Short mmCIF file of C-alpha atoms in Angstrom, two decimals:
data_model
loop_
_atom_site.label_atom_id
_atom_site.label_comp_id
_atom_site.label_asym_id
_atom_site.label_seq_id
_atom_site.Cartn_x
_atom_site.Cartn_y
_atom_site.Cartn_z
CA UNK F 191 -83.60 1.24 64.17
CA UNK F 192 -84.97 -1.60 61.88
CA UNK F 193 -83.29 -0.10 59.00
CA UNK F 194 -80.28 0.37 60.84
CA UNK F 195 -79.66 -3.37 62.18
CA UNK F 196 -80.72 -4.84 58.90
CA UNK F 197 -77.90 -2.49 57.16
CA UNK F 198 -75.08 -3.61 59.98
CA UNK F 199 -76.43 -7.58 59.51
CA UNK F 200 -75.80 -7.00 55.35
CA UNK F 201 -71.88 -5.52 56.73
CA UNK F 202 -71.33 -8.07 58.86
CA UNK F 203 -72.21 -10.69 56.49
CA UNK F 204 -70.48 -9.84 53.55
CA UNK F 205 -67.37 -8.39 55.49
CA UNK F 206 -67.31 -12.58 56.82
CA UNK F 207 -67.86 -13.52 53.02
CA UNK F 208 -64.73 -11.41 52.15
CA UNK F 209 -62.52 -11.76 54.96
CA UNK F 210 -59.21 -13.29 54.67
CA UNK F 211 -59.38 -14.04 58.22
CA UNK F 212 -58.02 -10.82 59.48
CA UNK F 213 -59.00 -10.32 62.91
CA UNK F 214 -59.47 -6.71 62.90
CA UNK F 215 -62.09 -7.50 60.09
CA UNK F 216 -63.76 -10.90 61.67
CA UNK F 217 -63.96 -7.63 64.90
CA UNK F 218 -65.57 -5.83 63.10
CA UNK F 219 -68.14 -8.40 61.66
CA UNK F 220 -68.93 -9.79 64.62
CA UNK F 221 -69.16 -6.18 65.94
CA UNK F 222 -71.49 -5.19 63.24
CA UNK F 223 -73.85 -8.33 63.76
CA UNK F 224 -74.11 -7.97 67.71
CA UNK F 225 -75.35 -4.35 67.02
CA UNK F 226 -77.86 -5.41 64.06
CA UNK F 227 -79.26 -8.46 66.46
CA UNK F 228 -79.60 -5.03 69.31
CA UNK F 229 -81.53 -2.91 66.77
CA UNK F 230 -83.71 -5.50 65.05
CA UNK F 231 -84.81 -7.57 68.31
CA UNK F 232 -85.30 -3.88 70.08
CA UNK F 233 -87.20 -2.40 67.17
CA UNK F 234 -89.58 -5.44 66.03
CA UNK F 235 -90.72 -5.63 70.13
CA UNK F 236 -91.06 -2.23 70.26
CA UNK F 237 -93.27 -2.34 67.01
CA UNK F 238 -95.48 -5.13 68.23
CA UNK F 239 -95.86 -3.01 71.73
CA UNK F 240 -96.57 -0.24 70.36
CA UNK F 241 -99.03 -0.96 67.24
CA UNK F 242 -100.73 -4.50 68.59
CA UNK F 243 -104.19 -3.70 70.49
CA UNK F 244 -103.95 -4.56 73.97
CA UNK F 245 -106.05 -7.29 73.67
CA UNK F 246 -104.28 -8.68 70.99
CA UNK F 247 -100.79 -8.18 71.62
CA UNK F 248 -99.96 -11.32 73.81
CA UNK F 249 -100.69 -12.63 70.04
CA UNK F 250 -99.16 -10.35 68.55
CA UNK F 251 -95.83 -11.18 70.30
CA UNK F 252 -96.57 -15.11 69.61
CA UNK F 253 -97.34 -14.32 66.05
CA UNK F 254 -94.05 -12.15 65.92
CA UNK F 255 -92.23 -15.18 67.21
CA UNK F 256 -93.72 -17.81 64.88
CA UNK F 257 -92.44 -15.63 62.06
CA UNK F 258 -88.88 -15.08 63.18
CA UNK F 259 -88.81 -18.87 64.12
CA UNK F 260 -89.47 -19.85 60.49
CA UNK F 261 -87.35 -17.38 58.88
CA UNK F 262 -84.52 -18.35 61.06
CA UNK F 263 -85.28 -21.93 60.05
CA UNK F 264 -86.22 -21.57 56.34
CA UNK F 265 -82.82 -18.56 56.17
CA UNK F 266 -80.76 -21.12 58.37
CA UNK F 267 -81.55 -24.28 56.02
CA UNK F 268 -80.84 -22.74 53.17
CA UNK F 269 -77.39 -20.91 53.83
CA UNK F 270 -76.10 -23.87 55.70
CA UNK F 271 -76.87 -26.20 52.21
CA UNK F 272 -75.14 -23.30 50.32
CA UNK F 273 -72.26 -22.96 53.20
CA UNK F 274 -71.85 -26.86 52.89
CA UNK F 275 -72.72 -28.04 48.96
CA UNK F 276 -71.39 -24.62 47.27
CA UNK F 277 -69.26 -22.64 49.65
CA UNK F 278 -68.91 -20.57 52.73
CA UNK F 279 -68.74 -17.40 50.78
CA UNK F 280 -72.05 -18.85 48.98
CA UNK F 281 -73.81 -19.17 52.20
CA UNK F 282 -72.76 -16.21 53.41
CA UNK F 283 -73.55 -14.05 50.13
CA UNK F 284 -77.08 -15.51 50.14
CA UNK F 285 -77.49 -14.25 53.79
CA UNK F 286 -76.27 -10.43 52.48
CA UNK F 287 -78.19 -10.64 49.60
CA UNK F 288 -81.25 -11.52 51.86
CA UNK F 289 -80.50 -8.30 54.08
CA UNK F 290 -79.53 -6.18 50.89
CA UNK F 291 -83.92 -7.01 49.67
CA UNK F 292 -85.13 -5.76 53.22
CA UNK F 293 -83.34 -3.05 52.83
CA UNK F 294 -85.01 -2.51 49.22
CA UNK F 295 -88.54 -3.35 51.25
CA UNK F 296 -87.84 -0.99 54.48
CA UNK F 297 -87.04 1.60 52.17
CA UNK F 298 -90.17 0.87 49.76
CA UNK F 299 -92.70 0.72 52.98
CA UNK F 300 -91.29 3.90 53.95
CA UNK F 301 -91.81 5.78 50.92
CA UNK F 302 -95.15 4.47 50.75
CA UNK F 303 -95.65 5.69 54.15
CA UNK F 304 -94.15 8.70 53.61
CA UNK F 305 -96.63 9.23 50.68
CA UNK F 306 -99.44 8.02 52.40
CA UNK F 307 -99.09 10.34 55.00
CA UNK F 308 -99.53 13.72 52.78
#
């Protein structure tokens, strides 16, 4: 599920980079990100649930939130400079390429999972 909302954000972002303002495409971008935000949020609760101890995972969640919250402003800070000093597309391109090297990672962690697991 991960995988699969961090491939639709990488779509939906660089579908809005290329978009001539079409609305079937902006649908589709928007779809694309209101599924990713469903499959990440899901699967990165699920994952603290399900792999925290249960004494820890009221910290768990906290420490799962502290992490999003300074991605989001760190990811945020940076596209918005980009959006406003270089371009939209810029912003938005730095945003896919972001998604396009968690893809790379998710796939790398699984492989060494996969491995690890023979």
């Amino acid at each position: 599920m991960l995988t699969a909302g961090v491939a639709c954000f990488a779509l939906a972002y660089a579908g809005f980079a290329a978009t001539d303002d079409t609305i079937l495409v902006l649908a589709f971008c928007f779809a694309a990100a209101g599924i990713a935000i469903g499959c990440v949020e899901t699967a990165e609760h699920a994952a603290v649930a399900a792999l925290a101890p249960t004494d820890l995972r009221g910290s768990a969640f906290g420490l799962l939130a502290a992490v999003q919250s300074l991605g989001n402003v760190v990811a945020s800070a940076t596209a918005g400079a980009l959006w406003t000093l270089v371009s939209p597309t810029a912003g938005l391109l730095f945003a896919t390429t972001l998604m396009a090297a968690a893809l790379l990672a998710l796939a790398a962690g699984s492989l060494r999972s996969d491995r690890d697991a023979r």
